[in-house]
Tab-separated table of C-alpha atoms in Angstrom:
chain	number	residue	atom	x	y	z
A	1	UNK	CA	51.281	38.928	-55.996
A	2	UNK	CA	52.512	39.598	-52.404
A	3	UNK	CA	53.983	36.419	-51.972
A	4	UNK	CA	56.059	36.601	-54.978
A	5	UNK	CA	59.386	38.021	-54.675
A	6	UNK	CA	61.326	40.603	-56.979
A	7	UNK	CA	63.516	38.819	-59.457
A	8	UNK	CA	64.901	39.322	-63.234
A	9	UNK	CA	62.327	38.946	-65.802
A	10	UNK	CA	62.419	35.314	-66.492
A	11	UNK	CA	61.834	34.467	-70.076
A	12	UNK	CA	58.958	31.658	-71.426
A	13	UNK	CA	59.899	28.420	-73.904
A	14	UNK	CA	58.985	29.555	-77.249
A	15	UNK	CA	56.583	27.235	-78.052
A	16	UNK	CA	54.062	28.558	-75.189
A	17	UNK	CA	50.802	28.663	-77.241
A	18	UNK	CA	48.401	29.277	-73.668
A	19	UNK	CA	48.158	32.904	-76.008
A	20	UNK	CA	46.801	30.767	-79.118
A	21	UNK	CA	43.239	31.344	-77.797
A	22	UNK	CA	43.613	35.022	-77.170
A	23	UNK	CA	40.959	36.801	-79.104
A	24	UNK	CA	43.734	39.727	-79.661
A	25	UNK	CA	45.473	36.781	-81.561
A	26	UNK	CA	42.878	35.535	-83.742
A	27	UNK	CA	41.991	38.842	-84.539
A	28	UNK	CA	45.552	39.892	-85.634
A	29	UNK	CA	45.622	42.812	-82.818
A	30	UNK	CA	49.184	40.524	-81.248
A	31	UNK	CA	50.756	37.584	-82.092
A	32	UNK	CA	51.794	34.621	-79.685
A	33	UNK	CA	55.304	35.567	-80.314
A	34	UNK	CA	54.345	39.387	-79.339
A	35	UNK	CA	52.826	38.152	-75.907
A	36	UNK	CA	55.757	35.664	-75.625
A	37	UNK	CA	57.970	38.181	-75.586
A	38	UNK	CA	56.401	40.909	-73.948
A	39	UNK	CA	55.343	39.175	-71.169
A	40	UNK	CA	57.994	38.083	-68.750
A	41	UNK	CA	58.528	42.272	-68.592
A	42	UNK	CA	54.434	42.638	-67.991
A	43	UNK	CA	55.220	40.787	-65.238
A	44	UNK	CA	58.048	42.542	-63.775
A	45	UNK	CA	56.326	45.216	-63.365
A	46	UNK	CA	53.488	43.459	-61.415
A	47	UNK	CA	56.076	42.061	-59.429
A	48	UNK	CA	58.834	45.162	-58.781
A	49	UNK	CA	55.535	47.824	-58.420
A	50	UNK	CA	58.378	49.902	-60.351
A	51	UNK	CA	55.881	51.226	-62.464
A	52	UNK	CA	51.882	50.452	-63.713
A	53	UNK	CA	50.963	48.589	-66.477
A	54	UNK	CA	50.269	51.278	-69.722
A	55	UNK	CA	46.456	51.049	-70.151
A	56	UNK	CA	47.949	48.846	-73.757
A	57	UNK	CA	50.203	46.406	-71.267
A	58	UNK	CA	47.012	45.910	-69.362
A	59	UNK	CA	45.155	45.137	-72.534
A	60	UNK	CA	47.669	42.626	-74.167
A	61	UNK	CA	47.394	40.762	-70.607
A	62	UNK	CA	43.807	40.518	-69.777
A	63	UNK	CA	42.528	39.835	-73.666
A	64	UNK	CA	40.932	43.082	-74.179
A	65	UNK	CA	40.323	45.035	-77.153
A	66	UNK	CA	41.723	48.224	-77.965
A	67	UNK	CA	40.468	51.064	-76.371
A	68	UNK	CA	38.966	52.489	-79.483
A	69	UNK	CA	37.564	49.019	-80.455
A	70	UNK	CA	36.131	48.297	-77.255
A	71	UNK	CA	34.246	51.532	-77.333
A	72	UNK	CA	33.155	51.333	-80.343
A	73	UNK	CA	31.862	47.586	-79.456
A	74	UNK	CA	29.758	48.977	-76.364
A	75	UNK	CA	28.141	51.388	-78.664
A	76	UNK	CA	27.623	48.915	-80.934
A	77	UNK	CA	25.302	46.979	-78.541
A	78	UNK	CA	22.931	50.160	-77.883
A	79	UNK	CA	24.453	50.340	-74.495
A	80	UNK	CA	24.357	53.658	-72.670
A	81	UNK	CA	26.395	52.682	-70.005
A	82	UNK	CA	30.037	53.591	-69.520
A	83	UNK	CA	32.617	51.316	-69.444
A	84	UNK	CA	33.247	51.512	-65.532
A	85	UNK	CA	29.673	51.556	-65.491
A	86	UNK	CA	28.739	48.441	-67.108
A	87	UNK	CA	31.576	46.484	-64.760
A	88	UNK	CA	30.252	47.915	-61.666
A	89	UNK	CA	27.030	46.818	-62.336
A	90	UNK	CA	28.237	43.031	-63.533
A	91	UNK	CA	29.609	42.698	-59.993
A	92	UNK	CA	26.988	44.282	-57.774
A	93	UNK	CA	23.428	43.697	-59.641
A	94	UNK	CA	23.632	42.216	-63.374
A	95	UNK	CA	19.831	41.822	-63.451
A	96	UNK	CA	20.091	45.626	-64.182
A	97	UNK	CA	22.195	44.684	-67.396
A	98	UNK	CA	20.916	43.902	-70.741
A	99	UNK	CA	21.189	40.194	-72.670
A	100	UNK	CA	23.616	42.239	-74.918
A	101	UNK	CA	25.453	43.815	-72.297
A	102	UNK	CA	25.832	40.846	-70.527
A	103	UNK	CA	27.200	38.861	-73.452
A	104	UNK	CA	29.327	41.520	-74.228
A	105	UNK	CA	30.829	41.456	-70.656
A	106	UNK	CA	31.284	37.520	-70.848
A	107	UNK	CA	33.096	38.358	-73.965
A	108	UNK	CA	35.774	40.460	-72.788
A	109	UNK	CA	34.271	43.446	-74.547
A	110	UNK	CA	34.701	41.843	-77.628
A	111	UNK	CA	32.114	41.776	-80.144
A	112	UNK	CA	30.853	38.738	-81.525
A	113	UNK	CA	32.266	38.394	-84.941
A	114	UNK	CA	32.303	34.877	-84.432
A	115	UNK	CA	34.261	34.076	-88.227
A	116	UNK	CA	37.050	36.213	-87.347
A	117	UNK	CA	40.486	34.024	-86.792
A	118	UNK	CA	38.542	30.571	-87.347
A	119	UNK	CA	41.353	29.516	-89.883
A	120	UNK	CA	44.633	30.392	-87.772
A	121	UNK	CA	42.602	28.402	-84.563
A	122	UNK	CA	41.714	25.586	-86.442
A	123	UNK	CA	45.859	25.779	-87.862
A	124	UNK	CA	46.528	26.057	-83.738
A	125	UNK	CA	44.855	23.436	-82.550
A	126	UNK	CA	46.967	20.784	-84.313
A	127	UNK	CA	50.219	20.961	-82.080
A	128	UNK	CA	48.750	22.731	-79.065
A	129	UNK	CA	48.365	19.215	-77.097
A	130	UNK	CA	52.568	19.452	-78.342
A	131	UNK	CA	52.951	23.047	-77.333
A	132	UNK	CA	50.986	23.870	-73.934
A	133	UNK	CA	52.652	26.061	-71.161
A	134	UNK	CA	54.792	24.221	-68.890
A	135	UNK	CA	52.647	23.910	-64.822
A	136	UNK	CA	54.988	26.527	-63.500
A	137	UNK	CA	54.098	28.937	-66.590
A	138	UNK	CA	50.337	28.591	-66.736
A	139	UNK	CA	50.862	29.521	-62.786
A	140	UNK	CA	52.617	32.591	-63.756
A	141	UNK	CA	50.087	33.424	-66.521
A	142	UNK	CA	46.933	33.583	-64.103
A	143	UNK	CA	48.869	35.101	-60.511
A	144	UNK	CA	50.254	37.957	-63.424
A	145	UNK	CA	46.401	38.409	-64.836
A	146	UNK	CA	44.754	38.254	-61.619
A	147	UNK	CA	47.316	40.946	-60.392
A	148	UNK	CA	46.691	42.680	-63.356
A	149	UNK	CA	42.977	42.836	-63.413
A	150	UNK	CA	41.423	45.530	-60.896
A	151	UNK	CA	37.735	43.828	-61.415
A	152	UNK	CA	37.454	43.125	-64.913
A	153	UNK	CA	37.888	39.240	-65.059
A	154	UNK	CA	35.365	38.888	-61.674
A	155	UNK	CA	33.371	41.169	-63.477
A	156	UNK	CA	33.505	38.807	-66.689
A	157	UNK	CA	32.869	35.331	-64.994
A	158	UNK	CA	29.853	37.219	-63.235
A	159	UNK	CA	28.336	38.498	-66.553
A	160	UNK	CA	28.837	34.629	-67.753
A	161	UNK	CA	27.123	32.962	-64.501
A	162	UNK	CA	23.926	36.091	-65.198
A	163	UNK	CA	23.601	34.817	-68.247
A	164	UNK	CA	23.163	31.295	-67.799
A	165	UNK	CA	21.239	32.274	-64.506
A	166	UNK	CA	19.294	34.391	-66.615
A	167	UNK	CA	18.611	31.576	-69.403
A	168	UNK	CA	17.364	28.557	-67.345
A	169	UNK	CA	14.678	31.257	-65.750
A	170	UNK	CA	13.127	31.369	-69.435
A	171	UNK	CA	13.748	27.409	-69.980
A	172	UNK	CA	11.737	26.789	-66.773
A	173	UNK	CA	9.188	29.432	-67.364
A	174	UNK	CA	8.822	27.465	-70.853
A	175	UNK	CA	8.563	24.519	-69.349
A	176	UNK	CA	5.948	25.564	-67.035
A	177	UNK	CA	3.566	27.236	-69.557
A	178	UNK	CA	4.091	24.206	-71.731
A	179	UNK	CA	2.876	21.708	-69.022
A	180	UNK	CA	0.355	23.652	-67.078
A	181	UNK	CA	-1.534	24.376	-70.406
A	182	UNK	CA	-1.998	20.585	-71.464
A	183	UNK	CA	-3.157	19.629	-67.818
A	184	UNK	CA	-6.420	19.280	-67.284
A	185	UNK	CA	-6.033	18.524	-63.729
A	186	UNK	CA	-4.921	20.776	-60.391
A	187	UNK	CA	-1.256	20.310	-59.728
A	188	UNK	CA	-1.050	18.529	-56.454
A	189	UNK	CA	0.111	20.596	-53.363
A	190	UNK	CA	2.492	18.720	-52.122
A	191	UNK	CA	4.784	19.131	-55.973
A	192	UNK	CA	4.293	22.530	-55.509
A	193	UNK	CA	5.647	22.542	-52.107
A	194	UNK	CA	8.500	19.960	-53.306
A	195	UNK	CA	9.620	21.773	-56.211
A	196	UNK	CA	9.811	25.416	-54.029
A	197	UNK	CA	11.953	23.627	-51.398
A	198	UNK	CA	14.005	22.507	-53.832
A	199	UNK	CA	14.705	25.783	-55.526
A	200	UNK	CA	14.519	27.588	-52.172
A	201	UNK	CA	16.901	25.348	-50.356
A	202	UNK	CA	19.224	24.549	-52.518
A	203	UNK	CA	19.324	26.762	-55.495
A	204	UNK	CA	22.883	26.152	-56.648
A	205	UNK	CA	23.358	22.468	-56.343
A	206	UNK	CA	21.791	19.411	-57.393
A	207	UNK	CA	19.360	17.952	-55.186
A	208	UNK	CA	16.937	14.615	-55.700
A	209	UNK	CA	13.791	13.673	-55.405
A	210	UNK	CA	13.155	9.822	-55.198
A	211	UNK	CA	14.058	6.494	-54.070
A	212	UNK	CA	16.400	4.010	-53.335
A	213	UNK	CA	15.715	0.610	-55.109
A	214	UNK	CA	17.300	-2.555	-54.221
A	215	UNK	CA	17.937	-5.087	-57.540
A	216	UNK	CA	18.118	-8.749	-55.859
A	217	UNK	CA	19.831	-11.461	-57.084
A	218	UNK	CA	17.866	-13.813	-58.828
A	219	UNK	CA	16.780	-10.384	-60.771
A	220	UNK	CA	20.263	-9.665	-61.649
A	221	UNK	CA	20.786	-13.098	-63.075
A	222	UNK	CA	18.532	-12.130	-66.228
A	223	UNK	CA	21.216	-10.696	-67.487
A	224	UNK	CA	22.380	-7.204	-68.742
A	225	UNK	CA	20.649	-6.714	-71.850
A	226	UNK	CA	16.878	-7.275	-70.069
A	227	UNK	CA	17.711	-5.302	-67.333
A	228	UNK	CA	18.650	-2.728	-69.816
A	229	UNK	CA	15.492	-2.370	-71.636
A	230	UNK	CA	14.045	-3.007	-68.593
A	231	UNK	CA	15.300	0.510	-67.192
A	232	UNK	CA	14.512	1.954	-70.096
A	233	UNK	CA	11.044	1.267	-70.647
A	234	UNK	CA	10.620	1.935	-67.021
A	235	UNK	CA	12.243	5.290	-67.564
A	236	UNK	CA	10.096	6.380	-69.931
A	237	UNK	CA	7.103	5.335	-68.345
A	238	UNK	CA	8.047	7.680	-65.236
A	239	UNK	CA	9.190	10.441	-67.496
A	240	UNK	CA	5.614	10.294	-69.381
A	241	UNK	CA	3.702	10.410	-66.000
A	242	UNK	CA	5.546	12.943	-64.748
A	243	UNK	CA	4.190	15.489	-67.962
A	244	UNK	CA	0.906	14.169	-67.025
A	245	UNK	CA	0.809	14.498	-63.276
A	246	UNK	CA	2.151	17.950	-62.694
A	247	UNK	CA	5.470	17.254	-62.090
A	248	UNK	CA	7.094	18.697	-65.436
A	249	UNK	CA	4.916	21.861	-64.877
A	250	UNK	CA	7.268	22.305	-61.365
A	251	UNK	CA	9.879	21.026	-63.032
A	252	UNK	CA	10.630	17.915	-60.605
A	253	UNK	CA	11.366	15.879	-63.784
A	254	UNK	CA	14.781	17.558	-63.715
A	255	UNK	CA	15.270	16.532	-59.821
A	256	UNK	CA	14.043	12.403	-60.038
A	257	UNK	CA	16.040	9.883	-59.115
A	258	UNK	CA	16.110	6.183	-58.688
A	259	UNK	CA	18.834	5.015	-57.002
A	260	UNK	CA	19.557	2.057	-57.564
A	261	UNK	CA	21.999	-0.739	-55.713
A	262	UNK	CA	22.342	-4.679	-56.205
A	263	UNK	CA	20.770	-6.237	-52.759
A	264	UNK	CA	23.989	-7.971	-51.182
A	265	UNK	CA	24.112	-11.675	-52.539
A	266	UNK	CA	22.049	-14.246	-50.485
A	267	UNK	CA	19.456	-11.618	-48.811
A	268	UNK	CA	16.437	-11.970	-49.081
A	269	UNK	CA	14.746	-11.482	-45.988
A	270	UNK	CA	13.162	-7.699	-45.475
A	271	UNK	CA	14.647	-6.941	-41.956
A	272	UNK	CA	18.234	-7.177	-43.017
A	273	UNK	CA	17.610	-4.791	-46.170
A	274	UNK	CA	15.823	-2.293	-43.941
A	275	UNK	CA	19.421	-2.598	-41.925
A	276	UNK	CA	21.294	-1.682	-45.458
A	277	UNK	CA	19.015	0.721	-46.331
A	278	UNK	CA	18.729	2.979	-42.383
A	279	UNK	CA	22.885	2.936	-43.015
A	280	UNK	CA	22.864	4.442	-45.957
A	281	UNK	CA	19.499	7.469	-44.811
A	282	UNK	CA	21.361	7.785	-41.618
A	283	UNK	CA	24.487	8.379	-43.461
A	284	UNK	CA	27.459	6.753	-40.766
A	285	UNK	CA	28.341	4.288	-43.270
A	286	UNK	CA	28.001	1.283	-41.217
A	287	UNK	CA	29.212	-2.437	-41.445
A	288	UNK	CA	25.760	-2.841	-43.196
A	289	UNK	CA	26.258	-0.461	-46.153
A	290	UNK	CA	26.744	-1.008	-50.014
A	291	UNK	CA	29.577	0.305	-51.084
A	292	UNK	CA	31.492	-0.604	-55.616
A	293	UNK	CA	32.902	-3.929	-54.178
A	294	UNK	CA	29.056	-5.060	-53.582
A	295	UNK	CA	27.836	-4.586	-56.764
A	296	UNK	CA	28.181	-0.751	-57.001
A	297	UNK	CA	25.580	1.926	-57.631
A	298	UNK	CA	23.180	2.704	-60.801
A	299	UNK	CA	21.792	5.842	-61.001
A	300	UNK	CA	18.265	5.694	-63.144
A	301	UNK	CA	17.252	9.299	-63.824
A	302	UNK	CA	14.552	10.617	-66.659
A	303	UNK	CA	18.041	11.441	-68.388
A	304	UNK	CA	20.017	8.252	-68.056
A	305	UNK	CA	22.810	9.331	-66.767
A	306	UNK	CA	25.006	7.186	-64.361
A	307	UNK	CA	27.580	7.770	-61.608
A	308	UNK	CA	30.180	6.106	-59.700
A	309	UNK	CA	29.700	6.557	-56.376
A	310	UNK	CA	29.674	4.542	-53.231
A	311	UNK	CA	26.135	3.991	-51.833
A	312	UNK	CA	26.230	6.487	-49.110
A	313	UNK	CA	27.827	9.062	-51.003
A	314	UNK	CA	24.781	8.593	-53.654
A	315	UNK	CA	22.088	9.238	-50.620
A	316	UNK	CA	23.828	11.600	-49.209
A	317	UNK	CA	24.004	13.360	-52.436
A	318	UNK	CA	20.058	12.880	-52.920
A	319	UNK	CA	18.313	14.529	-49.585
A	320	UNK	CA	15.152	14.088	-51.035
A	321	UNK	CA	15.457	10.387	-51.600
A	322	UNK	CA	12.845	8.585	-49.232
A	323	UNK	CA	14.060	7.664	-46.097
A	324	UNK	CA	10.929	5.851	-44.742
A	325	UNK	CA	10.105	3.918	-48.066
A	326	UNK	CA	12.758	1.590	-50.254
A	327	UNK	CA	11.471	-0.464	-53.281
A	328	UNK	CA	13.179	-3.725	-54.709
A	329	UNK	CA	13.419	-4.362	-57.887
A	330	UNK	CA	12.302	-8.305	-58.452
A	331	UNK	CA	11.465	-10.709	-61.640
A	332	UNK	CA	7.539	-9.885	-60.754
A	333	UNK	CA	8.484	-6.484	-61.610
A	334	UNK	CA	10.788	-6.978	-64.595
A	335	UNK	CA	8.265	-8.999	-65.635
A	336	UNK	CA	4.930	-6.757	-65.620
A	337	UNK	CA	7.143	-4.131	-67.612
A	338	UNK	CA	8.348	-6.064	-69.646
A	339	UNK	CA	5.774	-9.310	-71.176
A	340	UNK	CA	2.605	-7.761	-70.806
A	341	UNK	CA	1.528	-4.652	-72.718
A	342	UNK	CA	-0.847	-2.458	-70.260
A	343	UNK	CA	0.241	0.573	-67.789
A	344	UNK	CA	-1.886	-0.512	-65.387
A	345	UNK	CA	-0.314	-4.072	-64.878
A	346	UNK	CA	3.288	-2.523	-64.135
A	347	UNK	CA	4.024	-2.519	-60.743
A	348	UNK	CA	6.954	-2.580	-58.036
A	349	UNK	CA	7.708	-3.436	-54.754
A	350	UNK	CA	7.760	-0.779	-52.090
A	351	UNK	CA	9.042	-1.982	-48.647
A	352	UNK	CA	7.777	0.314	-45.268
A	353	UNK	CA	11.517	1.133	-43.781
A	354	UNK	CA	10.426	1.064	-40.362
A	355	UNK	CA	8.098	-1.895	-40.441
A	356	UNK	CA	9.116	-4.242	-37.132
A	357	UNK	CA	7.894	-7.919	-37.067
A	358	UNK	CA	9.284	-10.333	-35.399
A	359	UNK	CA	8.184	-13.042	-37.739
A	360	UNK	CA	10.381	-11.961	-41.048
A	361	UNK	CA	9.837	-15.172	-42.950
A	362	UNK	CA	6.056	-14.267	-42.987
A	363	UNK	CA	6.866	-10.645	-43.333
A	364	UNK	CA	8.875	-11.564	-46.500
A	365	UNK	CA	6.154	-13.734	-48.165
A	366	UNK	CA	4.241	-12.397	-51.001
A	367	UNK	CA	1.219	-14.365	-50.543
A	368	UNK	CA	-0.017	-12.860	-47.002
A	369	UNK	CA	-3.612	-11.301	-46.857
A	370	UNK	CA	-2.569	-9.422	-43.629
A	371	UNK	CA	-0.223	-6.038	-44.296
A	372	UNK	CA	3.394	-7.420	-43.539
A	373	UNK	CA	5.654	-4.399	-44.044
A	374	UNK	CA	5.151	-3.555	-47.645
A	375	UNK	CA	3.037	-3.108	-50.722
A	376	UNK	CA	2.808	-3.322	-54.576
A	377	UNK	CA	2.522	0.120	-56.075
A	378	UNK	CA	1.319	0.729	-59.597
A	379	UNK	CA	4.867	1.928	-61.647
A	380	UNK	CA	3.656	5.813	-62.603
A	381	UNK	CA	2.453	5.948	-59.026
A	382	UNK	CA	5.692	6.499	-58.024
A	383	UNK	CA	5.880	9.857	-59.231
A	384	UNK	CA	2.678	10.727	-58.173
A	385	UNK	CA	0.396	9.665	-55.511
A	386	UNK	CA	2.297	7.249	-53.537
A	387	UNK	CA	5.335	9.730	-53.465
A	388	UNK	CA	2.990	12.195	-52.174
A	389	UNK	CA	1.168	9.679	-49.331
A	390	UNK	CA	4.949	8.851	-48.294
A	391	UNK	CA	6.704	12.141	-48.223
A	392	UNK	CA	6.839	13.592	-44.798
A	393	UNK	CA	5.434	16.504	-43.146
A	394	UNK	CA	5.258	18.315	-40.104
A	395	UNK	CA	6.852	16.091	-37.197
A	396	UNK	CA	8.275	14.305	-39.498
A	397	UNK	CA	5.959	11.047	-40.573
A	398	UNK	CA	4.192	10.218	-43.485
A	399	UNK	CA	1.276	11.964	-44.691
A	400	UNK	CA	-0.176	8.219	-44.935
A	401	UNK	CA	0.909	5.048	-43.265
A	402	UNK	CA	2.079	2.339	-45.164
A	403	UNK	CA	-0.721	-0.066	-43.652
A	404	UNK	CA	-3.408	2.367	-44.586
A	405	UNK	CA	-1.855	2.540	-48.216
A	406	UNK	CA	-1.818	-1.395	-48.326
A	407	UNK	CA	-5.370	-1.390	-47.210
A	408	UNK	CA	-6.041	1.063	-50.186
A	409	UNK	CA	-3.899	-1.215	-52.626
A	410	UNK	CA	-6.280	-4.349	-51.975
A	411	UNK	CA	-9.110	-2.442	-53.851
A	412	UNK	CA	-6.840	-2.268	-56.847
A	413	UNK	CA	-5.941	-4.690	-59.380
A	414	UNK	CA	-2.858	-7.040	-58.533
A	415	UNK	CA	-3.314	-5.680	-55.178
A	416	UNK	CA	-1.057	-2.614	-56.323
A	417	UNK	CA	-1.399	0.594	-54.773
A	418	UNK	CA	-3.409	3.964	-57.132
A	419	UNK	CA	-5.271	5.860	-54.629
A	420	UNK	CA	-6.584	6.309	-51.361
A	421	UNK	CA	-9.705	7.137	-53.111
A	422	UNK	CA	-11.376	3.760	-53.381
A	423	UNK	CA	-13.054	5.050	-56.667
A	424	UNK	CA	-10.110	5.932	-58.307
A	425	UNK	CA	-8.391	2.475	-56.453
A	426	UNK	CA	-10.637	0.775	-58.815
A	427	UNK	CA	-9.706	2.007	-62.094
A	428	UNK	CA	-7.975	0.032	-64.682
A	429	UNK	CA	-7.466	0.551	-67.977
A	430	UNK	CA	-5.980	-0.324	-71.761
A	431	UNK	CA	-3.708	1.958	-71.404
A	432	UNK	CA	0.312	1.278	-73.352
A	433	UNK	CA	3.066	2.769	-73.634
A	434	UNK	CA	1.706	3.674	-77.266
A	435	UNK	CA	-1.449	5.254	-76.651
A	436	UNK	CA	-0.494	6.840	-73.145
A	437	UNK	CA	-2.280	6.956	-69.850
A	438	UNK	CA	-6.129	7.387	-70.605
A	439	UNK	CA	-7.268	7.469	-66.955
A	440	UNK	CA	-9.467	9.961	-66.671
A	441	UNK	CA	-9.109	12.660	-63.312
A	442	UNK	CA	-10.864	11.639	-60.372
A	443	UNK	CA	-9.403	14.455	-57.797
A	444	UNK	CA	-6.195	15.536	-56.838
A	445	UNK	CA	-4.812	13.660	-53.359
């Protein structure tokens, strides 16, 4: 409130309803007219310093009960604590803080009669898009609450971050008992490495694990509607591996990604995608990058969910994405997904980013017996062993080159990569969609 200066109380419009939500409202403790009224002086004082806020002024501001009410609410809860007590510990170590204490913090101190004032909301919420504070008012609302509040509201929005904090712990410790008891296999190491670098590096953002995919053109031509079942079907295919594999039990399901971009128009040779794709991993944003105007960006995630990014924002928003592997997307693909009902026939496309051959057109050709820069991989493989021969490690290459893993794929039906173990390479099965993956466990790689 420093840089505000001194001036005559200044009055609000009438219809102001930003006090409509105040729980003293809805619980007839004030009316909006009341705080209307009362507050252009609440913040005079702020302003002038003439004199402090009355411990009721302070209360009519920040939305807090009564004193009476609010410690009656605390002992309510079964708390011990003190007020000053249970704030102090919000802000400096909440784990010490009971669920109920914490709610009650994240409530204002309010309890949680959640019936109370229901009918004069609902009767609100018809004119308040009509009837909101004016810019300039809502600004004068929060400097006058923030100057008002000595640690309450920090201590509030901390309570409100412990408990959601506090709430995906038990989701993922569900999620890990859930998985880890069905398995009948050792998770692999390097998903539990994945998953704790994940967590460990960036614990309060999003960050992906995955791929980018490249959707060429004569693949886009079969129209929306295929590629949209498609997507799906190859969605749930991943998502269902993923609770079979380990993955769900470190809870990388949460973390996959496909990325997904439409291969400029008219390319179709391998050496200029691996130009589009080492812009986008090296991030500069180069004459060779994807950007809306090419065909924009599809995000495929076990949750559907889509964004509208540019290309290189999407990698850059996805460190774990790949960056010595793409995959395109072609009719082959579509096409074992889609027209033929076994798991083990699915298969896509993955294309070694660093491959050099000075011969392209052969290096392009599917019908080589010689490794020429890529490799079928078997679709659930993605999310499992392939992921885990391409990753990197220490000095940063592959734990697996993507000649040996080509060498590996030609013991394998359709020539598509399963294992470096040529005993599990040979497997194939009758597995669908409908009875799930029946291959049994031959060792974890």
């Amino acid at each position: 409130m420093d840089d505000m200066e001194p001036t005559s109380p200044i009055p609000f419009s009438n219809d102001t309803h930003y006090f409509a939500s105040y729980q003293r409202v809805l619980r007839g403790k004030d009316t909006i007219e009341n705080l209307v009224q009362a507050f252009p002086a609440l913040e005079q004082k702020l302003l002038t310093s003439s004199s402090p806020l009355t411990d009721h002024e302070t209360r009519q501001l920040l939305d807090l009960p009564d004193a009476n009410d609010e410690a009656e609410n605390i002992n309510r809860i079964g708390s011990s604590r003190p007020r000053e007590e249970l704030l102090s510990a919000a802000l400096s170590n909440p784990d010490l803080l009971s669920d109920e204490e914490l709610q009650l913090l994240s409530n204002g101190f309010w309890s949680e009669d959640n019936d109370i004032g229901q009918e004069e909301d609902l009767d609100l919420d018809a004119d308040m898009d009509d009837e909101t504070p004016t810019e300039e008012e809502q600004d004068r609302i929060d400097r006058a609450r923030e100057a008002a509040s000595h640690h309450e509201l920090e201590a509030f929005e901390k309570a409100t971050m412990a408990i959601i904090l506090r709430q995906n712990e038990r989701d993922d410790e569900q999620q890990r008992a859930h998985y880890r008891e069905r398995l009948n296999r050792p998770i692999p190491t390097w998903m539990e490495t994945l998953s704790h670098r994940i967590r460990a590096e960036f614990p309060m953002r999003n960050t992906y694990w995955g791929y980018v995919a490249f959707l060429d053109a004569d693949t886009r031509a079969l129209g929306e509607d295929k590629l949209d079942l498609f997507f799906s079907s190859m969605e749930s295919i991943l998502y269902a591996a993923m609770g079979n594999n380990g993955a769900c039990a470190c809870l990388l399901d949460r973390s996959w990604r496909l990325e997904v971009l439409n291969a400029p128009d008219g390319v179709g040779r391998y050496s200029h995608l691996r130009k589009v794709f080492r812009s986008l991993v090296d991030k500069d944003g180069g004459e060779e990058s994807l950007s809306l105007e090419d065909g924009g960006v599809m995000s495929v995630t076990p949750y559907g969910d889509d964004v509208g990014l540019s290309a290189v924002d999407a990698v850059k928003q996805a460190p774990g994405l790949l960056t010595n592997t793409f995959l395109v997307i072609d009719k082959t693909c579509v096409e074992s997904v889609l027209e033929q009902p076994f798991l083990d026939d699915m298969r896509i496309m993955a294309v070694d980013a660093d491959f050099v051959d000075d011969d392209d057109a052969a290096a392009s050709s599917k019908d080589n017996d010689t490794y020429q820069g890529w490799t079928w991989v078997r679709i659930e493989q993605l999310v499992n062993r392939f992921y885990g021969a391409r990753i990197r490690v220490e000095g940063n290459s592959p734990r697996v080159g993507m000649d040996e893993i080509w060498n590996a794929a030609q013991a394998s039906r359709n020539g598509a990569f399963v294992s470096m173990d040529p005993e599990v390479a040979r497997v194939w099965t009758e597995s669908t969609t409908m009875t799930g993956q029946e291959q049994p466990f031959y060792g974890v790689e």
